[in-house]
């Protein structure tokens, strides 16, 4: 059951902290999730302590952690420190959308709409490349920018048009982000109220989809040496992986099918034989059991091991071929 009360969130945070102790190699993503639950439990000072602990340990994504820390600090009265951190994150120009989005949404939440729009636009100008497919993170960033610009009554530009095109929910973004919706909630007109309920259901559906996937929907990738070792040790799995080339083809086809069905936040997790054997032992099962593979994939994704898919067409392909994604598995 998803945590719902402050006590539930505290319990989940404690579980994640214990898991981080068991898997020190995955400490950073697990502690970030624990900090998020502590914030929801109202234990904001303890969440800040976790962020500080992570920043002191040479983390892999310090700008993401700094942006989360700033958002948390502002919520319990440390506005000046939060602003200073936000300014530093913006000057550092993160190369991923998440720190930008957190910074911009923090400014938005505290009625700094012009600065929020500026941060969203800085990120879009840096990260949204003409002709490239927008990743899940970039789609969310563009949607946030669209929302803030609607509140500022700014005219649509090319990035707003792109956000509209990428939005797949039943209710268009212009309706979801219409400032007049706030007034309709106080209306005594049943038709207006019913229309707003329809809009809110659509919006909540999108949020519920995101909340139900705190980690990507991932597909397992065995690098060729690992797959050779796996099949030599467990030939029962040859039906799952007849050849390495077929394995790579299946990965790309599966992810494209998920994307076509509207599934957001997709990823690929790399597998190793020792890791898989350890997981099988923890489940009191044999690695030769193919039913164990989806569980192994989900566990790796939950531990922060997934790489977002699709990569940019000019980025290295996920398969490790050394070619760009557009010239390899991203080719049409």
mmCIF file with all atom_site columns, N, CA and C in Angstrom, residues 215-260:
data_model
loop_
_atom_site.group_PDB
_atom_site.id
_atom_site.type_symbol
_atom_site.label_atom_id
_atom_site.label_alt_id
_atom_site.label_comp_id
_atom_site.label_asym_id
_atom_site.label_entity_id
_atom_site.label_seq_id
_atom_site.pdbx_PDB_ins_code
_atom_site.Cartn_x
_atom_site.Cartn_y
_atom_site.Cartn_z
_atom_site.occupancy
_atom_site.B_iso_or_equiv
_atom_site.pdbx_formal_charge
_atom_site.auth_seq_id
_atom_site.auth_comp_id
_atom_site.auth_asym_id
_atom_site.auth_atom_id
_atom_site.pdbx_PDB_model_num
ATOM 1   N N  . UNK A 1 215 ? 10.167 4.992   -10.013 1.00 0.00 ? 215 UNK A N  1
ATOM 2   C CA . UNK A 1 215 ? 11.338 4.617   -10.798 1.00 0.00 ? 215 UNK A CA 1
ATOM 3   C C  . UNK A 1 215 ? 10.846 4.190   -12.175 1.00 0.00 ? 215 UNK A C  1
ATOM 4   N N  . UNK A 1 216 ? 11.731 4.168   -13.179 1.00 0.00 ? 216 UNK A N  1
ATOM 5   C CA . UNK A 1 216 ? 11.254 3.925   -14.547 1.00 0.00 ? 216 UNK A CA 1
ATOM 6   C C  . UNK A 1 216 ? 10.674 2.526   -14.750 1.00 0.00 ? 216 UNK A C  1
ATOM 7   N N  . UNK A 1 217 ? 9.808  2.426   -15.742 1.00 0.00 ? 217 UNK A N  1
ATOM 8   C CA . UNK A 1 217 ? 9.415  1.131   -16.275 1.00 0.00 ? 217 UNK A CA 1
ATOM 9   C C  . UNK A 1 217 ? 10.591 0.680   -17.131 1.00 0.00 ? 217 UNK A C  1
ATOM 10  N N  . UNK A 1 218 ? 11.284 -0.350  -16.684 1.00 0.00 ? 218 UNK A N  1
ATOM 11  C CA . UNK A 1 218 ? 12.584 -0.662  -17.265 1.00 0.00 ? 218 UNK A CA 1
ATOM 12  C C  . UNK A 1 218 ? 12.603 -2.019  -17.963 1.00 0.00 ? 218 UNK A C  1
ATOM 13  N N  . UNK A 1 219 ? 13.547 -2.146  -18.881 1.00 0.00 ? 219 UNK A N  1
ATOM 14  C CA . UNK A 1 219 ? 13.808 -3.383  -19.606 1.00 0.00 ? 219 UNK A CA 1
ATOM 15  C C  . UNK A 1 219 ? 15.248 -3.793  -19.306 1.00 0.00 ? 219 UNK A C  1
ATOM 16  N N  . UNK A 1 220 ? 15.467 -5.084  -19.150 1.00 0.00 ? 220 UNK A N  1
ATOM 17  C CA . UNK A 1 220 ? 16.781 -5.615  -18.758 1.00 0.00 ? 220 UNK A CA 1
ATOM 18  C C  . UNK A 1 220 ? 17.703 -5.734  -19.971 1.00 0.00 ? 220 UNK A C  1
ATOM 19  N N  . UNK A 1 221 ? 18.938 -5.293  -19.790 1.00 0.00 ? 221 UNK A N  1
ATOM 20  C CA . UNK A 1 221 ? 19.953 -5.412  -20.848 1.00 0.00 ? 221 UNK A CA 1
ATOM 21  C C  . UNK A 1 221 ? 21.158 -6.184  -20.319 1.00 0.00 ? 221 UNK A C  1
ATOM 22  N N  . UNK A 1 222 ? 21.431 -7.327  -20.943 1.00 0.00 ? 222 UNK A N  1
ATOM 23  C CA . UNK A 1 222 ? 22.634 -8.096  -20.639 1.00 0.00 ? 222 UNK A CA 1
ATOM 24  C C  . UNK A 1 222 ? 23.720 -7.717  -21.646 1.00 0.00 ? 222 UNK A C  1
ATOM 25  N N  . UNK A 1 223 ? 24.791 -7.052  -21.233 1.00 0.00 ? 223 UNK A N  1
ATOM 26  C CA . UNK A 1 223 ? 25.915 -6.865  -22.162 1.00 0.00 ? 223 UNK A CA 1
ATOM 27  C C  . UNK A 1 223 ? 26.399 -8.225  -22.676 1.00 0.00 ? 223 UNK A C  1
ATOM 28  N N  . UNK A 1 224 ? 26.985 -8.246  -23.847 1.00 0.00 ? 224 UNK A N  1
ATOM 29  C CA . UNK A 1 224 ? 27.295 -9.513  -24.500 1.00 0.00 ? 224 UNK A CA 1
ATOM 30  C C  . UNK A 1 224 ? 28.132 -10.461 -23.646 1.00 0.00 ? 224 UNK A C  1
ATOM 31  N N  . UNK A 1 225 ? 29.229 -10.003 -22.990 1.00 0.00 ? 225 UNK A N  1
ATOM 32  C CA . UNK A 1 225 ? 29.998 -10.952 -22.147 1.00 0.00 ? 225 UNK A CA 1
ATOM 33  C C  . UNK A 1 225 ? 29.166 -11.527 -21.009 1.00 0.00 ? 225 UNK A C  1
ATOM 34  N N  . UNK A 1 226 ? 28.280 -10.679 -20.419 1.00 0.00 ? 226 UNK A N  1
ATOM 35  C CA . UNK A 1 226 ? 27.433 -11.153 -19.325 1.00 0.00 ? 226 UNK A CA 1
ATOM 36  C C  . UNK A 1 226 ? 26.412 -12.166 -19.833 1.00 0.00 ? 226 UNK A C  1
ATOM 37  N N  . UNK A 1 227 ? 25.850 -11.914 -21.015 1.00 0.00 ? 227 UNK A N  1
ATOM 38  C CA . UNK A 1 227 ? 24.874 -12.854 -21.558 1.00 0.00 ? 227 UNK A CA 1
ATOM 39  C C  . UNK A 1 227 ? 25.529 -14.192 -21.877 1.00 0.00 ? 227 UNK A C  1
ATOM 40  N N  . UNK A 1 228 ? 26.745 -14.160 -22.421 1.00 0.00 ? 228 UNK A N  1
ATOM 41  C CA . UNK A 1 228 ? 27.457 -15.411 -22.697 1.00 0.00 ? 228 UNK A CA 1
ATOM 42  C C  . UNK A 1 228 ? 27.677 -16.203 -21.414 1.00 0.00 ? 228 UNK A C  1
ATOM 43  N N  . UNK A 1 229 ? 28.080 -15.498 -20.359 1.00 0.00 ? 229 UNK A N  1
ATOM 44  C CA . UNK A 1 229 ? 28.315 -16.173 -19.075 1.00 0.00 ? 229 UNK A CA 1
ATOM 45  C C  . UNK A 1 229 ? 27.014 -16.711 -18.492 1.00 0.00 ? 229 UNK A C  1
ATOM 46  N N  . UNK A 1 230 ? 25.945 -15.935 -18.625 1.00 0.00 ? 230 UNK A N  1
ATOM 47  C CA . UNK A 1 230 ? 24.643 -16.367 -18.103 1.00 0.00 ? 230 UNK A CA 1
ATOM 48  C C  . UNK A 1 230 ? 24.190 -17.651 -18.772 1.00 0.00 ? 230 UNK A C  1
ATOM 49  N N  . UNK A 1 231 ? 24.249 -17.693 -20.102 1.00 0.00 ? 231 UNK A N  1
ATOM 50  C CA . UNK A 1 231 ? 23.743 -18.860 -20.825 1.00 0.00 ? 231 UNK A CA 1
ATOM 51  C C  . UNK A 1 231 ? 24.650 -20.074 -20.658 1.00 0.00 ? 231 UNK A C  1
ATOM 52  N N  . UNK A 1 232 ? 25.948 -19.847 -20.457 1.00 0.00 ? 232 UNK A N  1
ATOM 53  C CA . UNK A 1 232 ? 26.844 -20.977 -20.194 1.00 0.00 ? 232 UNK A CA 1
ATOM 54  C C  . UNK A 1 232 ? 26.522 -21.619 -18.853 1.00 0.00 ? 232 UNK A C  1
ATOM 55  N N  . UNK A 1 233 ? 26.147 -20.785 -17.875 1.00 0.00 ? 233 UNK A N  1
ATOM 56  C CA . UNK A 1 233 ? 25.842 -21.305 -16.539 1.00 0.00 ? 233 UNK A CA 1
ATOM 57  C C  . UNK A 1 233 ? 24.409 -21.810 -16.427 1.00 0.00 ? 233 UNK A C  1
ATOM 58  N N  . UNK A 1 234 ? 23.498 -21.178 -17.163 1.00 0.00 ? 234 UNK A N  1
ATOM 59  C CA . UNK A 1 234 ? 22.079 -21.519 -17.030 1.00 0.00 ? 234 UNK A CA 1
ATOM 60  C C  . UNK A 1 234 ? 21.468 -21.651 -18.430 1.00 0.00 ? 234 UNK A C  1
ATOM 61  N N  . UNK A 1 235 ? 21.752 -22.746 -19.123 1.00 0.00 ? 235 UNK A N  1
ATOM 62  C CA . UNK A 1 235 ? 21.243 -22.921 -20.498 1.00 0.00 ? 235 UNK A CA 1
ATOM 63  C C  . UNK A 1 235 ? 19.725 -22.944 -20.574 1.00 0.00 ? 235 UNK A C  1
ATOM 64  N N  . UNK A 1 236 ? 19.064 -23.127 -19.435 1.00 0.00 ? 236 UNK A N  1
ATOM 65  C CA . UNK A 1 236 ? 17.597 -23.098 -19.434 1.00 0.00 ? 236 UNK A CA 1
ATOM 66  C C  . UNK A 1 236 ? 17.053 -21.740 -19.910 1.00 0.00 ? 236 UNK A C  1
ATOM 67  N N  . UNK A 1 237 ? 17.890 -20.695 -19.858 1.00 0.00 ? 237 UNK A N  1
ATOM 68  C CA . UNK A 1 237 ? 17.433 -19.358 -20.228 1.00 0.00 ? 237 UNK A CA 1
ATOM 69  C C  . UNK A 1 237 ? 17.623 -19.041 -21.710 1.00 0.00 ? 237 UNK A C  1
ATOM 70  N N  . UNK A 1 238 ? 18.111 -20.032 -22.480 1.00 0.00 ? 238 UNK A N  1
ATOM 71  C CA . UNK A 1 238 ? 18.337 -19.780 -23.909 1.00 0.00 ? 238 UNK A CA 1
ATOM 72  C C  . UNK A 1 238 ? 17.047 -19.457 -24.649 1.00 0.00 ? 238 UNK A C  1
ATOM 73  N N  . UNK A 1 239 ? 15.931 -19.955 -24.172 1.00 0.00 ? 239 UNK A N  1
ATOM 74  C CA . UNK A 1 239 ? 14.650 -19.632 -24.815 1.00 0.00 ? 239 UNK A CA 1
ATOM 75  C C  . UNK A 1 239 ? 14.319 -18.147 -24.670 1.00 0.00 ? 239 UNK A C  1
ATOM 76  N N  . UNK A 1 240 ? 14.800 -17.528 -23.568 1.00 0.00 ? 240 UNK A N  1
ATOM 77  C CA . UNK A 1 240 ? 14.580 -16.100 -23.366 1.00 0.00 ? 240 UNK A CA 1
ATOM 78  C C  . UNK A 1 240 ? 15.522 -15.264 -24.227 1.00 0.00 ? 240 UNK A C  1
ATOM 79  N N  . UNK A 1 241 ? 16.725 -15.769 -24.444 1.00 0.00 ? 241 UNK A N  1
ATOM 80  C CA . UNK A 1 241 ? 17.751 -15.010 -25.145 1.00 0.00 ? 241 UNK A CA 1
ATOM 81  C C  . UNK A 1 241 ? 18.403 -15.907 -26.209 1.00 0.00 ? 241 UNK A C  1
ATOM 82  N N  . UNK A 1 242 ? 17.750 -16.121 -27.354 1.00 0.00 ? 242 UNK A N  1
ATOM 83  C CA . UNK A 1 242 ? 18.307 -17.028 -28.364 1.00 0.00 ? 242 UNK A CA 1
ATOM 84  C C  . UNK A 1 242 ? 19.643 -16.550 -28.924 1.00 0.00 ? 242 UNK A C  1
ATOM 85  N N  . UNK A 1 243 ? 19.779 -15.231 -29.136 1.00 0.00 ? 243 UNK A N  1
ATOM 86  C CA . UNK A 1 243 ? 21.050 -14.655 -29.584 1.00 0.00 ? 243 UNK A CA 1
ATOM 87  C C  . UNK A 1 243 ? 21.188 -13.268 -28.975 1.00 0.00 ? 243 UNK A C  1
ATOM 88  N N  . UNK A 1 244 ? 22.416 -12.758 -28.960 1.00 0.00 ? 244 UNK A N  1
ATOM 89  C CA . UNK A 1 244 ? 22.637 -11.412 -28.425 1.00 0.00 ? 244 UNK A CA 1
ATOM 90  C C  . UNK A 1 244 ? 21.963 -10.358 -29.308 1.00 0.00 ? 244 UNK A C  1
ATOM 91  N N  . UNK A 1 245 ? 22.054 -10.530 -30.613 1.00 0.00 ? 245 UNK A N  1
ATOM 92  C CA . UNK A 1 245 ? 21.419 -9.581  -31.528 1.00 0.00 ? 245 UNK A CA 1
ATOM 93  C C  . UNK A 1 245 ? 19.908 -9.542  -31.320 1.00 0.00 ? 245 UNK A C  1
ATOM 94  N N  . UNK A 1 246 ? 19.303 -10.716 -31.153 1.00 0.00 ? 246 UNK A N  1
ATOM 95  C CA . UNK A 1 246 ? 17.859 -10.768 -30.901 1.00 0.00 ? 246 UNK A CA 1
ATOM 96  C C  . UNK A 1 246 ? 17.509 -10.091 -29.583 1.00 0.00 ? 246 UNK A C  1
ATOM 97  N N  . UNK A 1 247 ? 18.375 -10.256 -28.587 1.00 0.00 ? 247 UNK A N  1
ATOM 98  C CA . UNK A 1 247 ? 18.161 -9.620  -27.283 1.00 0.00 ? 247 UNK A CA 1
ATOM 99  C C  . UNK A 1 247 ? 18.111 -8.099  -27.440 1.00 0.00 ? 247 UNK A C  1
ATOM 100 N N  . UNK A 1 248 ? 19.065 -7.527  -28.179 1.00 0.00 ? 248 UNK A N  1
ATOM 101 C CA . UNK A 1 248 ? 19.087 -6.080  -28.384 1.00 0.00 ? 248 UNK A CA 1
ATOM 102 C C  . UNK A 1 248 ? 17.864 -5.616  -29.163 1.00 0.00 ? 248 UNK A C  1
ATOM 103 N N  . UNK A 1 249 ? 17.494 -6.371  -30.166 1.00 0.00 ? 249 UNK A N  1
ATOM 104 C CA . UNK A 1 249 ? 16.313 -6.014  -30.966 1.00 0.00 ? 249 UNK A CA 1
ATOM 105 C C  . UNK A 1 249 ? 15.055 -6.030  -30.116 1.00 0.00 ? 249 UNK A C  1
ATOM 106 N N  . UNK A 1 250 ? 14.936 -7.024  -29.244 1.00 0.00 ? 250 UNK A N  1
ATOM 107 C CA . UNK A 1 250 ? 13.762 -7.134  -28.371 1.00 0.00 ? 250 UNK A CA 1
ATOM 108 C C  . UNK A 1 250 ? 13.677 -5.953  -27.405 1.00 0.00 ? 250 UNK A C  1
ATOM 109 N N  . UNK A 1 251 ? 14.836 -5.501  -26.904 1.00 0.00 ? 251 UNK A N  1
ATOM 110 C CA . UNK A 1 251 ? 14.842 -4.370  -25.971 1.00 0.00 ? 251 UNK A CA 1
ATOM 111 C C  . UNK A 1 251 ? 14.256 -3.135  -26.644 1.00 0.00 ? 251 UNK A C  1
ATOM 112 N N  . UNK A 1 252 ? 14.791 -2.788  -27.800 1.00 0.00 ? 252 UNK A N  1
ATOM 113 C CA . UNK A 1 252 ? 14.323 -1.578  -28.498 1.00 0.00 ? 252 UNK A CA 1
ATOM 114 C C  . UNK A 1 252 ? 12.854 -1.719  -28.886 1.00 0.00 ? 252 UNK A C  1
ATOM 115 N N  . UNK A 1 253 ? 12.452 -2.896  -29.372 1.00 0.00 ? 253 UNK A N  1
ATOM 116 C CA . UNK A 1 253 ? 11.062 -3.092  -29.786 1.00 0.00 ? 253 UNK A CA 1
ATOM 117 C C  . UNK A 1 253 ? 10.114 -2.977  -28.590 1.00 0.00 ? 253 UNK A C  1
ATOM 118 N N  . UNK A 1 254 ? 10.513 -3.548  -27.454 1.00 0.00 ? 254 UNK A N  1
ATOM 119 C CA . UNK A 1 254 ? 9.664  -3.487  -26.257 1.00 0.00 ? 254 UNK A CA 1
ATOM 120 C C  . UNK A 1 254 ? 9.485  -2.057  -25.782 1.00 0.00 ? 254 UNK A C  1
ATOM 121 N N  . UNK A 1 255 ? 10.572 -1.289  -25.778 1.00 0.00 ? 255 UNK A N  1
ATOM 122 C CA . UNK A 1 255 ? 10.489 0.092   -25.313 1.00 0.00 ? 255 UNK A CA 1
ATOM 123 C C  . UNK A 1 255 ? 9.670  0.950   -26.274 1.00 0.00 ? 255 UNK A C  1
ATOM 124 N N  . UNK A 1 256 ? 9.821  0.724   -27.559 1.00 0.00 ? 256 UNK A N  1
ATOM 125 C CA . UNK A 1 256 ? 9.018  1.490   -28.517 1.00 0.00 ? 256 UNK A CA 1
ATOM 126 C C  . UNK A 1 256 ? 7.530  1.163   -28.380 1.00 0.00 ? 256 UNK A C  1
ATOM 127 N N  . UNK A 1 257 ? 7.242  -0.088  -28.112 1.00 0.00 ? 257 UNK A N  1
ATOM 128 C CA . UNK A 1 257 ? 5.838  -0.478  -27.927 1.00 0.00 ? 257 UNK A CA 1
ATOM 129 C C  . UNK A 1 257 ? 5.261  0.175   -26.678 1.00 0.00 ? 257 UNK A C  1
ATOM 130 N N  . UNK A 1 258 ? 6.039  0.196   -25.591 1.00 0.00 ? 258 UNK A N  1
ATOM 131 C CA . UNK A 1 258 ? 5.578  0.858   -24.371 1.00 0.00 ? 258 UNK A CA 1
ATOM 132 C C  . UNK A 1 258 ? 5.368  2.349   -24.604 1.00 0.00 ? 258 UNK A C  1
ATOM 133 N N  . UNK A 1 259 ? 6.295  2.972   -25.307 1.00 0.00 ? 259 UNK A N  1
ATOM 134 C CA . UNK A 1 259 ? 6.165  4.404   -25.587 1.00 0.00 ? 259 UNK A CA 1
ATOM 135 C C  . UNK A 1 259 ? 4.936  4.680   -26.443 1.00 0.00 ? 259 UNK A C  1
ATOM 136 N N  . UNK A 1 260 ? 4.687  3.820   -27.431 1.00 0.00 ? 260 UNK A N  1
ATOM 137 C CA . UNK A 1 260 ? 3.528  4.008   -28.313 1.00 0.00 ? 260 UNK A CA 1
ATOM 138 C C  . UNK A 1 260 ? 2.213  3.854   -27.557 1.00 0.00 ? 260 UNK A C  1
#
